[in-house]
Short mmCIF file of C-alpha atoms in Angstrom, two decimals:
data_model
loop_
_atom_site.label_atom_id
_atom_site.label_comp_id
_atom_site.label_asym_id
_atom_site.label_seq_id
_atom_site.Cartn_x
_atom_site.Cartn_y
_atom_site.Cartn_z
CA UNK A 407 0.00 0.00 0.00
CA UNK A 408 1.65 3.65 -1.11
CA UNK A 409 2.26 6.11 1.37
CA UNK A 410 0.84 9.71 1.95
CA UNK A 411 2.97 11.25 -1.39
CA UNK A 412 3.59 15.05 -1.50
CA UNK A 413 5.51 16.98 -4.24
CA UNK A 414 7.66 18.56 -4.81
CA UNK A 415 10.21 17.42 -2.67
CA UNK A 416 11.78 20.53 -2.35
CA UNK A 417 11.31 24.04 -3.61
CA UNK A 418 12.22 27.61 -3.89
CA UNK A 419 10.34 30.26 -4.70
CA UNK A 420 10.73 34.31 -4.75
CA UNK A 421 9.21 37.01 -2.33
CA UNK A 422 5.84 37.71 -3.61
CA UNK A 423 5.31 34.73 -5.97
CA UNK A 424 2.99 32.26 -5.54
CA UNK A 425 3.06 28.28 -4.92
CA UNK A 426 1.35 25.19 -4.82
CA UNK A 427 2.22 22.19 -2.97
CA UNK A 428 0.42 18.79 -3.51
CA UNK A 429 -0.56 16.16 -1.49
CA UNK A 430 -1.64 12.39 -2.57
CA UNK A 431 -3.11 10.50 0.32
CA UNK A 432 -3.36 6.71 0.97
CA UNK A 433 -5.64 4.74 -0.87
CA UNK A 434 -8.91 5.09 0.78
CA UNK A 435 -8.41 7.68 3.20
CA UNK A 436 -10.63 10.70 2.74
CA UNK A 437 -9.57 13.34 5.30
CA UNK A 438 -6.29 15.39 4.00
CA UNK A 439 -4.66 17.57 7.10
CA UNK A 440 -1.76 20.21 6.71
CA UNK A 441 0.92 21.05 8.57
CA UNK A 442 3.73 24.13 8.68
CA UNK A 443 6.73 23.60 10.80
CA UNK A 444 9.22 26.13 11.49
CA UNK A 445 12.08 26.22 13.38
CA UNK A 446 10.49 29.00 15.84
CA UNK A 447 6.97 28.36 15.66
CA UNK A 448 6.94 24.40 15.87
CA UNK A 449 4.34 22.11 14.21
CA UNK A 450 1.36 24.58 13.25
CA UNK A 451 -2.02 23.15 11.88
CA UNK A 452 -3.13 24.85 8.80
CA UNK A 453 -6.26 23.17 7.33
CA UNK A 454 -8.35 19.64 7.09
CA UNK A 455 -10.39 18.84 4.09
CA UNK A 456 -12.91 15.62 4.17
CA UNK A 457 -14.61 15.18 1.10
CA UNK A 458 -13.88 17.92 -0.53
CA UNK A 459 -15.01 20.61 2.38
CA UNK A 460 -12.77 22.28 4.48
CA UNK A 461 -13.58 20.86 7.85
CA UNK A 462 -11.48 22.64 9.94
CA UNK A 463 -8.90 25.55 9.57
CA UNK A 464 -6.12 26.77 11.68
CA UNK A 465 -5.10 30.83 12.28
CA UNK A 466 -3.26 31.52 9.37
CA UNK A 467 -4.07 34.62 6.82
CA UNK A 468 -6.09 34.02 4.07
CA UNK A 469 -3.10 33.88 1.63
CA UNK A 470 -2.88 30.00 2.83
CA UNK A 471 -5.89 27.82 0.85
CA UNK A 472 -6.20 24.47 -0.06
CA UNK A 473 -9.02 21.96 -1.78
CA UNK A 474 -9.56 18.59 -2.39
CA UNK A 475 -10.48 16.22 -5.56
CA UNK A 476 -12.90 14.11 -5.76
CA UNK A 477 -10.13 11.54 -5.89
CA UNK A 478 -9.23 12.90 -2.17
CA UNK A 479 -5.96 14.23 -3.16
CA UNK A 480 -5.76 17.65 -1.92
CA UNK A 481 -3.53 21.15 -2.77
CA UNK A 482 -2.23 23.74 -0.87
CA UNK A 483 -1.35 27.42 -2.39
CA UNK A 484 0.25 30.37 -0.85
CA UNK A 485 -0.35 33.57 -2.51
CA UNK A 486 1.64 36.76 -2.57
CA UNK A 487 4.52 34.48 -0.31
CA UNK A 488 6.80 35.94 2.17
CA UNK A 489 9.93 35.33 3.84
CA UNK A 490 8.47 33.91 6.68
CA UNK A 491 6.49 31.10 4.78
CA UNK A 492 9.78 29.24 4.60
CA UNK A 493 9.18 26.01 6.13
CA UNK A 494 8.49 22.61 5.81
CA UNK A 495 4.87 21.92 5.05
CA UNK A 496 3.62 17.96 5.55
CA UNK A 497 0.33 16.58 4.88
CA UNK A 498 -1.29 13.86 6.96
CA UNK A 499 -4.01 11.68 5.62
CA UNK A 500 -6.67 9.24 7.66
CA UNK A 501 -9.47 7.44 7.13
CA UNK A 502 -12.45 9.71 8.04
CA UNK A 503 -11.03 12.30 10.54
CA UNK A 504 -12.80 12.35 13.46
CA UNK A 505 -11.92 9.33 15.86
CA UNK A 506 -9.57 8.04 13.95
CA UNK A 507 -6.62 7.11 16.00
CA UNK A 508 -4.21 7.15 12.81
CA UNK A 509 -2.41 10.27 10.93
CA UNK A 510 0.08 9.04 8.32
CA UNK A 511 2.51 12.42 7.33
CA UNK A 512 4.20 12.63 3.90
CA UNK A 513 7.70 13.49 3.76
CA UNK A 514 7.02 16.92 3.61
CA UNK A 515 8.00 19.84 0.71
CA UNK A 516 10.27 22.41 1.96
CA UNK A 517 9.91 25.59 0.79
CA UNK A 518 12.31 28.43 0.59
CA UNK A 519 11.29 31.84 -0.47
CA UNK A 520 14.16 33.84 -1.05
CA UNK B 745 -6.91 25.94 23.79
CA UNK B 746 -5.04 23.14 23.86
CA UNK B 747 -1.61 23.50 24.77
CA UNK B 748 1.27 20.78 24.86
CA UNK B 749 4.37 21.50 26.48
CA UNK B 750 7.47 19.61 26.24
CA UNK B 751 10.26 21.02 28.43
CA UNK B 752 13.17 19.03 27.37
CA UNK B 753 14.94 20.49 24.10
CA UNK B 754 17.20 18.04 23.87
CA UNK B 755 18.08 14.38 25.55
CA UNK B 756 20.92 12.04 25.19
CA UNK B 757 21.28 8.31 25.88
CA UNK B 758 23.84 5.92 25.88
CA UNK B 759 23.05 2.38 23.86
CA UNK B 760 21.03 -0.27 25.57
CA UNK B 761 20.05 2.38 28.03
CA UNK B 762 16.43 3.78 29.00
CA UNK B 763 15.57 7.16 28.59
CA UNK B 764 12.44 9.35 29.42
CA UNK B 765 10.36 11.79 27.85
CA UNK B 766 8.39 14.27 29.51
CA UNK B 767 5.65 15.84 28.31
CA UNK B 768 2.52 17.99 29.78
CA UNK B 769 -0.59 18.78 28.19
CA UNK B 770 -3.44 21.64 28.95
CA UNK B 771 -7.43 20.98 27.93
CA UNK B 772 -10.58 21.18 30.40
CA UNK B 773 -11.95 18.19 27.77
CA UNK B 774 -12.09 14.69 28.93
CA UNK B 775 -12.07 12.81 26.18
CA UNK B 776 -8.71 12.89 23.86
CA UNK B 777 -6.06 11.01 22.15
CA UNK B 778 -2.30 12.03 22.82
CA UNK B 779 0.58 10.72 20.38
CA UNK B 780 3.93 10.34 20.49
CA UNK B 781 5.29 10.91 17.14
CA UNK B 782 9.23 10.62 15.88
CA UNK B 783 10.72 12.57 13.06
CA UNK B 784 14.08 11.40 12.06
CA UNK B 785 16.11 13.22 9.46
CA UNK B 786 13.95 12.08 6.57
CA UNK B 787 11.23 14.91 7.91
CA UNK B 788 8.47 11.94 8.01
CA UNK B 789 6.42 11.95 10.88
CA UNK B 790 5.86 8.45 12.11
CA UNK B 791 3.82 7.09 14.98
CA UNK B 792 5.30 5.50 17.60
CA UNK B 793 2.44 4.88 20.45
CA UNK B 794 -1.02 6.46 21.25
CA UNK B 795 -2.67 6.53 24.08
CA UNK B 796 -6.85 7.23 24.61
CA UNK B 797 -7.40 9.27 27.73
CA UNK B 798 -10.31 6.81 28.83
CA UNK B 799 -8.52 4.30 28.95
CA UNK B 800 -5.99 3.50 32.93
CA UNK B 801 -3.76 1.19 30.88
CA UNK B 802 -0.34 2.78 30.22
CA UNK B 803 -0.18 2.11 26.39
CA UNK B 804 3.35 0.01 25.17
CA UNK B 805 4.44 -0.93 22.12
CA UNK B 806 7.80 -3.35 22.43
CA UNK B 807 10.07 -0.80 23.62
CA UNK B 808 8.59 2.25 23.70
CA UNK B 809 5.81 2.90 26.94
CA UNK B 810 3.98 5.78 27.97
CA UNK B 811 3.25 6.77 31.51
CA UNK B 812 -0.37 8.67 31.38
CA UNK B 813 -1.43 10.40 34.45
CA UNK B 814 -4.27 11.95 33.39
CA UNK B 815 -5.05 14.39 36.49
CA UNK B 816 -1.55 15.35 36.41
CA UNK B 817 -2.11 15.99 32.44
CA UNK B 818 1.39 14.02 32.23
CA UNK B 819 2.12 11.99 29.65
CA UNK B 820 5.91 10.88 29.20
CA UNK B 821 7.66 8.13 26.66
CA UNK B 822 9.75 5.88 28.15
CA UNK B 823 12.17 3.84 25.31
CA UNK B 824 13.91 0.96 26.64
CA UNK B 825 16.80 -0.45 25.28
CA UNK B 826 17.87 2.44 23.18
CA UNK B 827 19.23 1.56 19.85
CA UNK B 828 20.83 3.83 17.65
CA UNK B 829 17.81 3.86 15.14
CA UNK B 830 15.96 5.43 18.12
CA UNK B 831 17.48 8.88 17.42
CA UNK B 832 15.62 11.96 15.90
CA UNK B 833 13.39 14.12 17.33
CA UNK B 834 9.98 13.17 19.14
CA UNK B 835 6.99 15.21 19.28
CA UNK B 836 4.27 14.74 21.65
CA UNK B 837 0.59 15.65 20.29
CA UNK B 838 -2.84 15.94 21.79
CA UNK B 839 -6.23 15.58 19.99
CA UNK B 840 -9.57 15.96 20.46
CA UNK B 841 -12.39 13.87 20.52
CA UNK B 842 -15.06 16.59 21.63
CA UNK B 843 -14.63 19.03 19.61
CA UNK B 844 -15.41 17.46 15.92
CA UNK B 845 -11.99 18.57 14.77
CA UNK B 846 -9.67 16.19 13.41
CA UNK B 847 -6.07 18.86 14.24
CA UNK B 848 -3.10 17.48 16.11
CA UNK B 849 -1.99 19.62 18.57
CA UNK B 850 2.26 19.49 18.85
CA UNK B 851 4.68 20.02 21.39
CA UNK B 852 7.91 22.10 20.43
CA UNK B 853 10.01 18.59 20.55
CA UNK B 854 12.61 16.72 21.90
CA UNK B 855 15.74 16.01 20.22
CA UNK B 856 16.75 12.53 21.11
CA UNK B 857 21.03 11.39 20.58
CA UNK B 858 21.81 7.74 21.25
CA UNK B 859 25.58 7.62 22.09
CA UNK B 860 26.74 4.56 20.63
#
């Protein structure tokens, strides 16, 4: 069975632009979850999607989004990026969400905006 | 909100030896999961034990054990028999099972050295 898949691996981007990470999750699972971590701010949730609805959102600014396909795989785009958006970002897929006792992470895209 | 706190920025521990975690947790709900999750230098996050709050039962898993005191809101990770694999850094997480939302709280983490 394939893991949770996220790409690009690795990527670097310029003040201002804009990206868009991607997230495949395992077969099955429905509800995608995303994750920043930075050096000072730690592990910070950003957003779940569950059949194609955001479900839950963290306190980011609005230049963070995401969606999900039908197919469950889900995106993540930062507008207008800054600096500070350097990070690692990692998706987490489960089953259903709620209850589950499971997240499985990606490896993660790191981002550098220089 | 739900706050984990893990005071311990780093840890080291010689082979074949036990070490401790500690971790603390904040939250007026009763019903939860908390995690212990490792992330070695690949970046993936991967499970190592969970542990539901209803439950008295210290969770284990081979090496690894938890000891969950839940009025205390303690909840430390115990790995026996260190092995060198064992290093990277762990990250304790809290979620909620009241609130509908499906968000892992994190500590700050724990870097973990094995000295071989």
């Amino acid at each position: 069975k394939a893991g949770v898949t996220q790409t690009p691996r690795y990527l670097i981007k310029t003040r201002g632009q804009q990206v868009t990470l991607s997230c495949s999750p395992i077969s099955g699972h429905r509800s995608v979850s995303w994750y920043q971590q930075t050096p000072g701010q730690g592990l910070q949730f950003l957003f779940e999607y569950f059949s194609e609805t955001q479900r839950n959102k963290g306190n980011f600014p609005g230049r963070f989004s995401g969606r999900q396909f039908s197919n469950s795989r889900s995106e993540m785009n930062v507008s207008t990026l800054e600096l500070g958006d350097s990070a690692l970002y990692l998706c987490a897929s489960s089953l259903a969400g709620v209850g589950d006792t499971e997240a499985f992470f990606g490896q993660g895209t790191r981002l550098t905006v220089v | 909100a739900q706050t984990v706190t893990q005071s311990q920025p780093e840890m080291s521990v010689q082979e074949a030896e036990t070490v401790t975690l500690s971790c603390t947790y904040d939250t007026s709900e009763s019903d939860y999961y908390l995690f212990w999750y490792k992330q070695p230098p690949s970046r993936q996050m991967i499970l190592v034990i969970r542990q539901e709050a209803y439950k008295q039962q210290n969770a284990t898993e081979n090496r690894f054990s938890v000891n969950f005191q839940k009025a205390a809101k303690s909840f430390s990770l115990k790995i026996s028999d260190s092995q060198l694999g064992d290093a990277a850094m762990y990250f304790c997480a809290y979620r909620s099972l009241q609130t509908g939302a499906n968000n892992l709280f994190f500590g700050t983490g724990t870097r973990l050295t094995v000295i071989p």
